[in-house]
Short mmCIF file of C-alpha atoms in Angstrom, two decimals:
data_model
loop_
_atom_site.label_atom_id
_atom_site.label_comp_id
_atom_site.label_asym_id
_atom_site.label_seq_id
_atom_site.Cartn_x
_atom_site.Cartn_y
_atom_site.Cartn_z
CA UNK A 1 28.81 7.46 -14.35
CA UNK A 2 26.26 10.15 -15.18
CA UNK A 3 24.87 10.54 -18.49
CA UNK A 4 24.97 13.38 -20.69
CA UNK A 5 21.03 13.67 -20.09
CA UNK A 6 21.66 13.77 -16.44
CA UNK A 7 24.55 16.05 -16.84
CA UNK A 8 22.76 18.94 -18.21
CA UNK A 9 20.02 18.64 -15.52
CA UNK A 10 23.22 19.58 -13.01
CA UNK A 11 23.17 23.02 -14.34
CA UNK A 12 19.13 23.30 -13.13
CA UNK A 13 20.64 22.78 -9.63
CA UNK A 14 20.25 19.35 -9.99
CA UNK A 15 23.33 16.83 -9.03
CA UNK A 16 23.56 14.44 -11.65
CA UNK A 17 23.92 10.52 -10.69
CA UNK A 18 23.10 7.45 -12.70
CA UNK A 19 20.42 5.12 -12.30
CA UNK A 20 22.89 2.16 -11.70
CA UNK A 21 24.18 3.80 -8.54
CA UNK A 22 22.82 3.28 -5.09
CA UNK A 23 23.44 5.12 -1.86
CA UNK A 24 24.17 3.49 1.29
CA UNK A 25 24.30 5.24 4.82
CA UNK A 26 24.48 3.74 7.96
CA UNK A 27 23.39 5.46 11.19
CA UNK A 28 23.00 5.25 15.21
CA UNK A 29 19.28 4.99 16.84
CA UNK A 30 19.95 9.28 16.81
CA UNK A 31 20.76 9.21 13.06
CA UNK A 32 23.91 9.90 13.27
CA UNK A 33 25.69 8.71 10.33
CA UNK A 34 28.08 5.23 11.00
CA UNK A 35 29.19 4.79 7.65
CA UNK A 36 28.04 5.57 3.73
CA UNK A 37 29.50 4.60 0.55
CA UNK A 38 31.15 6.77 -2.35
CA UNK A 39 27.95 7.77 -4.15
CA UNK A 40 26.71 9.21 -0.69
CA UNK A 41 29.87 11.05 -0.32
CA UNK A 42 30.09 12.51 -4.08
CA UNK A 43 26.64 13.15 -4.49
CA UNK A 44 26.16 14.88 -1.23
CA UNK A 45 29.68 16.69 -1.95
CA UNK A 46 31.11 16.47 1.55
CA UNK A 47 33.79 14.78 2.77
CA UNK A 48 34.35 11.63 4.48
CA UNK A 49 35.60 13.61 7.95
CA UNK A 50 32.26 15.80 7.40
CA UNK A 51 30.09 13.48 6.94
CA UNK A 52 30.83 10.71 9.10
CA UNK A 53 30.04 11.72 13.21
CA UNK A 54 27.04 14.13 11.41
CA UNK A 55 23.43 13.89 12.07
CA UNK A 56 21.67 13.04 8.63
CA UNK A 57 19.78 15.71 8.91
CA UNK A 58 22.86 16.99 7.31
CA UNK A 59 21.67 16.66 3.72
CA UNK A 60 18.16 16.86 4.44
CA UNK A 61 16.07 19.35 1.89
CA UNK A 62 13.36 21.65 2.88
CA UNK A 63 11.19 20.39 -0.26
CA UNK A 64 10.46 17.24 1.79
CA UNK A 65 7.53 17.66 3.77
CA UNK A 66 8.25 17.14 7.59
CA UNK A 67 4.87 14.52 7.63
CA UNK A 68 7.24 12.42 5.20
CA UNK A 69 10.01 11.86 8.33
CA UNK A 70 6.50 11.67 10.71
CA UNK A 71 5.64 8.56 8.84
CA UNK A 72 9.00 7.05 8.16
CA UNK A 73 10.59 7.72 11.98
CA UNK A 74 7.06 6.06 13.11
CA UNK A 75 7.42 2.98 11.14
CA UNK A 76 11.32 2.22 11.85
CA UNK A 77 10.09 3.22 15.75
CA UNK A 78 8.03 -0.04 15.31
CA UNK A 79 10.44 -2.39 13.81
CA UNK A 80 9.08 -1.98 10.66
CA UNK A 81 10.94 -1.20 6.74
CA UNK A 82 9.41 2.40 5.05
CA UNK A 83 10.40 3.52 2.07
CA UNK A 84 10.11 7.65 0.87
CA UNK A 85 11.11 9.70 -2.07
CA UNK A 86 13.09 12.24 -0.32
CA UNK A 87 14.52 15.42 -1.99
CA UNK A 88 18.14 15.95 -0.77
CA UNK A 89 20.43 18.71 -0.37
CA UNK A 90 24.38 18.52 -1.32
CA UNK A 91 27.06 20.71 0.05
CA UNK A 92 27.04 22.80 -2.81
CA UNK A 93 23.02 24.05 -2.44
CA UNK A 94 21.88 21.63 -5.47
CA UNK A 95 19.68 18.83 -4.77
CA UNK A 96 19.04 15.29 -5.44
CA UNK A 97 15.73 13.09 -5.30
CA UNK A 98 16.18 9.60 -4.45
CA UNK A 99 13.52 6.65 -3.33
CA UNK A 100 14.93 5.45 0.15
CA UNK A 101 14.39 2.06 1.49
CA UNK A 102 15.35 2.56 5.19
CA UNK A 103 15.58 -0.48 7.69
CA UNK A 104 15.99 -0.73 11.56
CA UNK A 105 19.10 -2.59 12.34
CA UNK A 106 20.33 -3.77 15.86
CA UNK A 107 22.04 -0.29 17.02
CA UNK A 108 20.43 2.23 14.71
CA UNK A 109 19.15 1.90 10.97
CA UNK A 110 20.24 1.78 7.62
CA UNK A 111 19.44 2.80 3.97
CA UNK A 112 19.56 2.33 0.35
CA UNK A 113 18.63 4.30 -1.91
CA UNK A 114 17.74 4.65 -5.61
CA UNK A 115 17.44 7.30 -8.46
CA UNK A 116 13.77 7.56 -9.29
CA UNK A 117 12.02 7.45 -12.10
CA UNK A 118 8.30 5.98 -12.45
CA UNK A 119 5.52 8.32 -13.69
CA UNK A 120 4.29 7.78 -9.83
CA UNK A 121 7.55 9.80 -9.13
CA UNK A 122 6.07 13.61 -11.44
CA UNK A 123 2.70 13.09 -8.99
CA UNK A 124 4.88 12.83 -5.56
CA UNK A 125 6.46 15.97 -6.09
CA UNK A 126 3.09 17.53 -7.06
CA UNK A 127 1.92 16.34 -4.09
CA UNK A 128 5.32 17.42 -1.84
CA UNK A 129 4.35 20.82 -3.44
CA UNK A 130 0.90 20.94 -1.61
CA UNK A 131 1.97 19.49 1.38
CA UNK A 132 4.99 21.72 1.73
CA UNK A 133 2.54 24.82 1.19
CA UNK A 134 0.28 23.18 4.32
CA UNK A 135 2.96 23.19 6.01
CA UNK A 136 3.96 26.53 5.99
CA UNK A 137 0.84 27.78 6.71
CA UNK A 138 1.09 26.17 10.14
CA UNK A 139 0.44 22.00 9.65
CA UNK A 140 1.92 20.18 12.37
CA UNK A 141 4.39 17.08 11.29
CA UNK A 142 1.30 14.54 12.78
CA UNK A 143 -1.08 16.30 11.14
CA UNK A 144 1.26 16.53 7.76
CA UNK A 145 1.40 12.51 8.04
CA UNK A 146 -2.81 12.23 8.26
CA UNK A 147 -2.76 14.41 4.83
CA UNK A 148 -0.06 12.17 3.47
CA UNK A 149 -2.24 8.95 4.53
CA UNK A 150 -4.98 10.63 3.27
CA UNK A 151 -3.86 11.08 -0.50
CA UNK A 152 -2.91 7.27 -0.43
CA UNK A 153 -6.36 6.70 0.42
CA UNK A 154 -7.84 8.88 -1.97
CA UNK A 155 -5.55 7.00 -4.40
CA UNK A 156 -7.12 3.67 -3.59
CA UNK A 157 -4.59 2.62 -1.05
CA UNK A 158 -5.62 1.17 2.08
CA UNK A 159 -2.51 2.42 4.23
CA UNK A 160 0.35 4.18 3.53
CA UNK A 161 2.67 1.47 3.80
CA UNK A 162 0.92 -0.16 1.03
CA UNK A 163 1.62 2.72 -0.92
CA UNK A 164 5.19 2.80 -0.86
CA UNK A 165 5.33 -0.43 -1.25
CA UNK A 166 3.27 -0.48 -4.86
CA UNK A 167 5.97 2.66 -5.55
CA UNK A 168 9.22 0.50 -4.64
CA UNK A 169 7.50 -1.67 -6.78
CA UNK A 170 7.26 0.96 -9.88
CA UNK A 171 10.65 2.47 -9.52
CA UNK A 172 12.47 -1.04 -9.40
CA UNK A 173 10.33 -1.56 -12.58
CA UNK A 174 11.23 1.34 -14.10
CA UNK A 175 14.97 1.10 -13.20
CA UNK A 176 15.12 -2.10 -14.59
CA UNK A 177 13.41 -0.81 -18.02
CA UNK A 178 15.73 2.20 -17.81
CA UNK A 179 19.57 -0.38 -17.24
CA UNK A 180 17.96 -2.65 -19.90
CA UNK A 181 17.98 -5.73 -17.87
CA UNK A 182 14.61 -8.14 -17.50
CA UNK A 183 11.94 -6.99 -15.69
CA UNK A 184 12.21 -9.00 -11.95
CA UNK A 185 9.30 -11.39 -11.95
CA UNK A 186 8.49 -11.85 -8.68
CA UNK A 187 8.28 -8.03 -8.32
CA UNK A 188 6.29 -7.57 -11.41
CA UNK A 189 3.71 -10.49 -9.32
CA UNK A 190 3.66 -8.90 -6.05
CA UNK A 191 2.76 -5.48 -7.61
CA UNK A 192 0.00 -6.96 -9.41
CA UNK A 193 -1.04 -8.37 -6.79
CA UNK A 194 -0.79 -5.49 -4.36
CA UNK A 195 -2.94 -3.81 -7.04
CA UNK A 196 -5.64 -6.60 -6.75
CA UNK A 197 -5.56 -6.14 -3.35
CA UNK A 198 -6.07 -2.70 -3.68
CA UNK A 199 -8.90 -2.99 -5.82
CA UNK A 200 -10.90 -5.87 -3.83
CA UNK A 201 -10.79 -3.25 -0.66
CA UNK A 202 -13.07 -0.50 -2.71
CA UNK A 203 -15.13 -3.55 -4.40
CA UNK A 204 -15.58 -4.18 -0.41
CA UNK A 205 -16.46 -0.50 0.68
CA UNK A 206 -19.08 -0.28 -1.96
CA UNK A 207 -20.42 -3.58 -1.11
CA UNK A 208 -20.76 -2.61 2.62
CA UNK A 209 -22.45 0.79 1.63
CA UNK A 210 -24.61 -0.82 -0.96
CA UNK A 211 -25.80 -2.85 2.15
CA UNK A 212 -25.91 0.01 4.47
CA UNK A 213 -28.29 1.49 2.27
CA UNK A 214 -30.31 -1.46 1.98
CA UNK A 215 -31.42 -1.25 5.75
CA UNK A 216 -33.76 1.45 4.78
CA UNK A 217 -36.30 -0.74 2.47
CA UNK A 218 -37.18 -3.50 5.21
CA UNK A 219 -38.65 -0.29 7.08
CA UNK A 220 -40.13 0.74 4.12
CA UNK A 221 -41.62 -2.97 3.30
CA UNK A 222 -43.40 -2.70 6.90
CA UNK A 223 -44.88 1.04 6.58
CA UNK A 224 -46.91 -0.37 3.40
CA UNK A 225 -47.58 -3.44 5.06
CA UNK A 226 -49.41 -0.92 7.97
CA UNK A 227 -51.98 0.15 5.20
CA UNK A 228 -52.04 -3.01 2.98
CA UNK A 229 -52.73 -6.00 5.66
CA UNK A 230 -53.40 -6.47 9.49
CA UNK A 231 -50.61 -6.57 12.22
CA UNK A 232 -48.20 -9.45 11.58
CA UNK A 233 -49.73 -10.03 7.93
CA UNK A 234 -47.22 -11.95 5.60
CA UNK A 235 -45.53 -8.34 4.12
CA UNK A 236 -44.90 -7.63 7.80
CA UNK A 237 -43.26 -11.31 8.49
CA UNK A 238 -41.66 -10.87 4.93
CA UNK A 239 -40.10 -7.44 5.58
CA UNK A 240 -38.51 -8.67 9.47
CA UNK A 241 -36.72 -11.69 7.93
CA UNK A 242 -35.52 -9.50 5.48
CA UNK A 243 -34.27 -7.19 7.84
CA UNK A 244 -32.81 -9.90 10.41
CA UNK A 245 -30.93 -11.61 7.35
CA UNK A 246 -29.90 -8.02 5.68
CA UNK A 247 -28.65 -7.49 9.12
CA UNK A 248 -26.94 -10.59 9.72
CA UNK A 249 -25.08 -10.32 6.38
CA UNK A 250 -24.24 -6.78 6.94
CA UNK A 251 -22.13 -7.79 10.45
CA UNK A 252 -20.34 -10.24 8.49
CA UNK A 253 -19.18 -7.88 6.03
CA UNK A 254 -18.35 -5.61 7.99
CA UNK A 255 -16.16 -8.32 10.28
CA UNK A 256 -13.79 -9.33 7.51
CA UNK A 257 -13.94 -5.87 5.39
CA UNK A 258 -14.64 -2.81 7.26
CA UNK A 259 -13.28 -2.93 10.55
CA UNK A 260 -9.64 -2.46 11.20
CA UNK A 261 -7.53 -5.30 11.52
CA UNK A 262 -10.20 -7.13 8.94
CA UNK A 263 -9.09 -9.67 7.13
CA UNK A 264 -8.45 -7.28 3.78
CA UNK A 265 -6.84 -5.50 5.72
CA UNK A 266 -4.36 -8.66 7.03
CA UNK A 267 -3.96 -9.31 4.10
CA UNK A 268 -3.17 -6.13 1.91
CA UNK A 269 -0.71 -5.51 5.08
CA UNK A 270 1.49 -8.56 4.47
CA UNK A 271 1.17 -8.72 0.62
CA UNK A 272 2.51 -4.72 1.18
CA UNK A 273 5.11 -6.14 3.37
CA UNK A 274 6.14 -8.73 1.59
CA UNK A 275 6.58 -6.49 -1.96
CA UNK A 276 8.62 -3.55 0.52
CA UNK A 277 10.96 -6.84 1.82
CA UNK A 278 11.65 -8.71 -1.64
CA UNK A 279 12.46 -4.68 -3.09
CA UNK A 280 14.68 -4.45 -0.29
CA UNK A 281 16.40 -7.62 -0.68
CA UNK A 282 17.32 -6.34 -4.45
CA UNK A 283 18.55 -3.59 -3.33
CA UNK A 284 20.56 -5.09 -0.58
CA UNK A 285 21.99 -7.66 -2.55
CA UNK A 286 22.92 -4.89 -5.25
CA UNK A 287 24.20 -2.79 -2.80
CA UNK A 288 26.82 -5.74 -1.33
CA UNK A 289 28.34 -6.43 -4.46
CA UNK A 290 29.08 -3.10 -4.98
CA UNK A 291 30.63 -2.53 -1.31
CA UNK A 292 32.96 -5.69 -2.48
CA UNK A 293 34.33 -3.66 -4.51
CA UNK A 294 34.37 -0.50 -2.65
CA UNK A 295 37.54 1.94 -2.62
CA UNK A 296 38.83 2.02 1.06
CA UNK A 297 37.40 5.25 3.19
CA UNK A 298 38.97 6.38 6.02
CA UNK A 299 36.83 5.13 9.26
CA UNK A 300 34.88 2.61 7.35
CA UNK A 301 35.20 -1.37 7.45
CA UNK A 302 33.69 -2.66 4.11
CA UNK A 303 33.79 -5.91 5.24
CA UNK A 304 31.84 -5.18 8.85
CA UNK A 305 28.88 -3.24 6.32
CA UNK A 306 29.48 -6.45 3.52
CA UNK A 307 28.70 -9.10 6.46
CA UNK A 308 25.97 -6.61 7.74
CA UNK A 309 24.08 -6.26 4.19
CA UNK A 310 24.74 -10.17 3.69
CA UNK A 311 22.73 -11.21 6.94
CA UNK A 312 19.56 -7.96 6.15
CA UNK A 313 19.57 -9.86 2.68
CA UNK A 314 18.57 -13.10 3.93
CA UNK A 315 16.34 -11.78 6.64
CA UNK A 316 14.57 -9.88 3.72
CA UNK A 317 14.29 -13.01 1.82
CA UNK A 318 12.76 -14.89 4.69
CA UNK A 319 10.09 -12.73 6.34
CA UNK A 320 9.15 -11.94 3.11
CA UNK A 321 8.24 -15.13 2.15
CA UNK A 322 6.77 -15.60 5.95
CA UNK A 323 4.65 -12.64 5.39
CA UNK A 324 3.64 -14.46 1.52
CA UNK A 325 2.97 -17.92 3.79
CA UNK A 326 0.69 -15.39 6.09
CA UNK A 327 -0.91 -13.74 3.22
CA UNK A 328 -1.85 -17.10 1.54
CA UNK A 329 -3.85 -18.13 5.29
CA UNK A 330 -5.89 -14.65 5.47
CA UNK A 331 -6.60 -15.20 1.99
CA UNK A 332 -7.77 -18.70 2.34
CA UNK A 333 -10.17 -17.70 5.11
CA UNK A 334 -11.27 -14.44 3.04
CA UNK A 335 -12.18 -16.56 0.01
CA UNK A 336 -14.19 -18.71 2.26
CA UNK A 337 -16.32 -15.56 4.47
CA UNK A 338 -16.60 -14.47 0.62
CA UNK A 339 -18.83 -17.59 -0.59
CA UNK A 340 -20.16 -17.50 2.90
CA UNK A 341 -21.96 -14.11 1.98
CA UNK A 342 -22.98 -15.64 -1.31
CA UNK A 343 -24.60 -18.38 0.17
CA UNK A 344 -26.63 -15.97 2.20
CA UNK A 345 -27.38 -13.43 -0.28
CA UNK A 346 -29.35 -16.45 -2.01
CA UNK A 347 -31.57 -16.93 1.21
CA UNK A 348 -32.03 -13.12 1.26
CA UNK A 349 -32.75 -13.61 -2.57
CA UNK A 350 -35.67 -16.20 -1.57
CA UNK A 351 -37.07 -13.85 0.82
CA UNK A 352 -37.06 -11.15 -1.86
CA UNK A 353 -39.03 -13.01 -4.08
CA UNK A 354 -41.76 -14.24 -1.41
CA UNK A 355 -42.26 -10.30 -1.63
CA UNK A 356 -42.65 -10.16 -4.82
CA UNK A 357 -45.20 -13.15 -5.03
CA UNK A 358 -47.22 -11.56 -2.69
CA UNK A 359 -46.89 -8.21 -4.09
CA UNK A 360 -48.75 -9.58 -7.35
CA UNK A 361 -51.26 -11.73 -4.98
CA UNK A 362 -52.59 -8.59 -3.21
CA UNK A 363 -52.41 -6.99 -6.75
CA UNK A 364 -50.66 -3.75 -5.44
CA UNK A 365 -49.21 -1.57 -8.10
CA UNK A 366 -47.93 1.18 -5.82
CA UNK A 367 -45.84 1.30 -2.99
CA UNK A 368 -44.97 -2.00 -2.21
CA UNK A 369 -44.31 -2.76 -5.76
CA UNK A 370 -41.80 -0.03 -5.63
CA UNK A 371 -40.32 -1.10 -2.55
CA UNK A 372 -39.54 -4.61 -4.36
CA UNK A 373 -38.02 -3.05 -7.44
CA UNK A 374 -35.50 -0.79 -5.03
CA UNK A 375 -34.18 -4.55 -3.67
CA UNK A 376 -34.63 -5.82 -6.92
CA UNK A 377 -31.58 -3.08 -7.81
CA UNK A 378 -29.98 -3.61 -5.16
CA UNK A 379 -29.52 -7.75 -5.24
CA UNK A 380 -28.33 -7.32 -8.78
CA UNK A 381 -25.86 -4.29 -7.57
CA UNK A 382 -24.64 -6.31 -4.51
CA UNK A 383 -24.24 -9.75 -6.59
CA UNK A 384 -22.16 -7.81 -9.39
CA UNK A 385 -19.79 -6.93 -6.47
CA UNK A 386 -19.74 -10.02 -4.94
CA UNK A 387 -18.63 -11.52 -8.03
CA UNK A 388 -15.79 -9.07 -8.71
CA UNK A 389 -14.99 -9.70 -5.20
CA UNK A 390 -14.28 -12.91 -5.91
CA UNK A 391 -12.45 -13.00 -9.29
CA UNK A 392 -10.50 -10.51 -7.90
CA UNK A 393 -9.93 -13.22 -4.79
CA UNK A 394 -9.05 -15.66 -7.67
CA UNK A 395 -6.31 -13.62 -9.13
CA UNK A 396 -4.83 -13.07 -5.63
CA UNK A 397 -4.58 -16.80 -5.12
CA UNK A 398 -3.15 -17.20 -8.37
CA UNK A 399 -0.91 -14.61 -7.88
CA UNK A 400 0.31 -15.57 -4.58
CA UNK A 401 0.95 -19.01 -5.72
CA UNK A 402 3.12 -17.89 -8.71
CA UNK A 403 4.83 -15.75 -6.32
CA UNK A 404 5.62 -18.85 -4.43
CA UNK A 405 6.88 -20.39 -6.85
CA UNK A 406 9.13 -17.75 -8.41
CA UNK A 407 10.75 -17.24 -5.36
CA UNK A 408 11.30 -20.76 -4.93
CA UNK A 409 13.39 -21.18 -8.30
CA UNK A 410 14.80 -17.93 -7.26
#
């Protein structure tokens, strides 16, 4: 039942709902709706004959940006979960905001969905706000997606998929917090470690720029050489093995961090995944015991959408942990390209300081000096990075392992 908190919100326009209750709807590949359960049909105020046979579009609000369907019809296209805060529409004109975990099934899809209520929730609707306002000046629904991937980006996301996933996370947190009932572990793991994740993909942009911009100096090293020493002097052989090994280093990096499909990337994907499929599973398994003890509805089977939730439960359950198993290998190999680029950043290291041995040989005090104190910067810039790479590598191990092992005593 509603509180008397969410009671008085009803007479804002809001429909009042509690945060133990989940929706469930059921629908064809159109989106027609299949089958629901009683929160669907009281919230949404319509009845059972009106609701089932209807497109579920029926309840759909204008205050949800049409690049919010882009994304999640393009992910459910693919096989894949989404999740979405969508702002709904009842029968009566008042609305209702829920987070949606939605789920291709064999002969259409299906979806739970939950009151929300994580401080990440007051910044969506800010940003719905915006979006909605793009949109009515003429955005597209592709283009609206872009801007949507674009503020998870800004936000230090490296997809949008990992961003719903870290705010499943936060609202199954904060639901938790808000029935008074233990925080899950393995959620509060994943979310850390999604966060980690996160976090190791800047440390790896600013590593590769701090690199890019290192390109520059070799040049540099070589235009002093010109004036200092004859062709091929030692500044000149000093500055090209700097720049072949800069180089070198630079490719790697950018194999495992920047491209697409780089191994961050692998792995913030599945991590993502795997968070979105154990969040799933809790709601799934929440949303099965409450169907056992479901009222009958007219043109409904409970125990056809029981035996369906039952098997998406343990599917859940096991890709997620398959996409934990494929985390823990991309990891692995990241970890290892990770020292790899240490190792090398000490033979660029050596190089550096044959530069700065002969800098004080030739007794130059301008612009090679100079030159030498730029990479000097630099090394101790690119090393601090490399280093927080790799505690931050640490804690994802650790974390995945304790994730493991949660879910096995689970």
């Amino acid at each position: 039942m509603a509180s008397q908190a969410e009671i008085a919100r009803s007479s804002s326009g809001e429909v009042p709902f509690a945060f133990s209750e989940l929706f469930y709807s059921r629908t064809d590949p159109r989106g027609v709706i299949l089958a629901g359960n009683d929160v669907f049909q009281r919230v949404s105020g319509y009845d059972w004959a009106e609701l089932l046979g209807a497109p579920h579009r029926l309840v759909r609000h204008p205050d949800t940006p049409r690049g919010v369907f882009h994304i999640l019809w393009g992910a459910l296209g693919k096989g894949n979960p989404m999740g979405a805060y969508v702002k709904n529409r009842a029968k009566s004109g008042q609305h209702y905001w829920v987070f949606a975990v939605m789920l291709p099934i064999a002969g259409g899809f299906l979806s739970v969905r939950l009151k929300p209520s994580s401080p990440l929730f007051g910044q969506i609707r800010e940003i719905y706000e915006e979006l909605i306002a793009h949109e009515q000046e003429g955005l597209d629904p592709e283009a609206a997606a872009q801007w949507l991937r674009g503020v998870a980006h800004k936000k230090g996301f490296s997809s949008y998929t990992s961003f719903m996933a870290y705010a499943l996370g936060q609202e199954l947190t904060a639901r938790d917090a808000r029935l008074e009932r233990p925080a899950d572990a393995r959620t509060r793991v994943l979310t850390e470690m999604n966060e980690a994740l996160e976090e190791t993909a800047r440390e790896q942009g600013r590593l590769l720029r701090s690199f890019d911009s290192l390109q520059s100096i070799p040049n540099n090293m070589r235009i002093v050489a010109s004036r200092m020493e004859p062709t091929g002097g030692p500044i000149s052989a000093i500055s090209e093995n700097y720049k072949i090994s800069s180089q070198a280093i630079s490719a790697r990096l950018h194999s495992f961090a920047g491209a697409r499909d780089s191994l961050i990337d692998r792995v913030s994907r599945e991590v993502a995944k795997a968070l979105f499929l154990l969040g799933c599973g809790r709601v799934l398994g929440e949303m099965t015991a409450s169907i056992a003890a479901a009222a009958p509805a007219p043109g409904i089977d409970w125990e056809v959408e029981r035996t369906l939730l039952l098997g998406l439960e343990r599917d859940c359950a096991r890709d997620g942990r398959e996409a934990m198993l494929r985390a823990v290998e991309h990891s692995a190999t990241l970890n290892r390209a990770s020292a790899e680029v240490r190792r090398h950043m000490l033979g660029l290291d050596t190089i550096r300081v044959l530069g700065r041995v002969e800098c004080g040989r030739m007794r130059d005090t301008g612009g090679l000096a100079a030159t030498i104190d730029q990479l000097d910067a630099f090394h101790a810039e690119i090393k601090g990075r490399l280093e927080t790479i790799m505690r931050l590598s640490e804690k994802i191990g650790l974390s995945m392992g304790s994730y493991l092992r949660a879910s096995k005593a689970a």
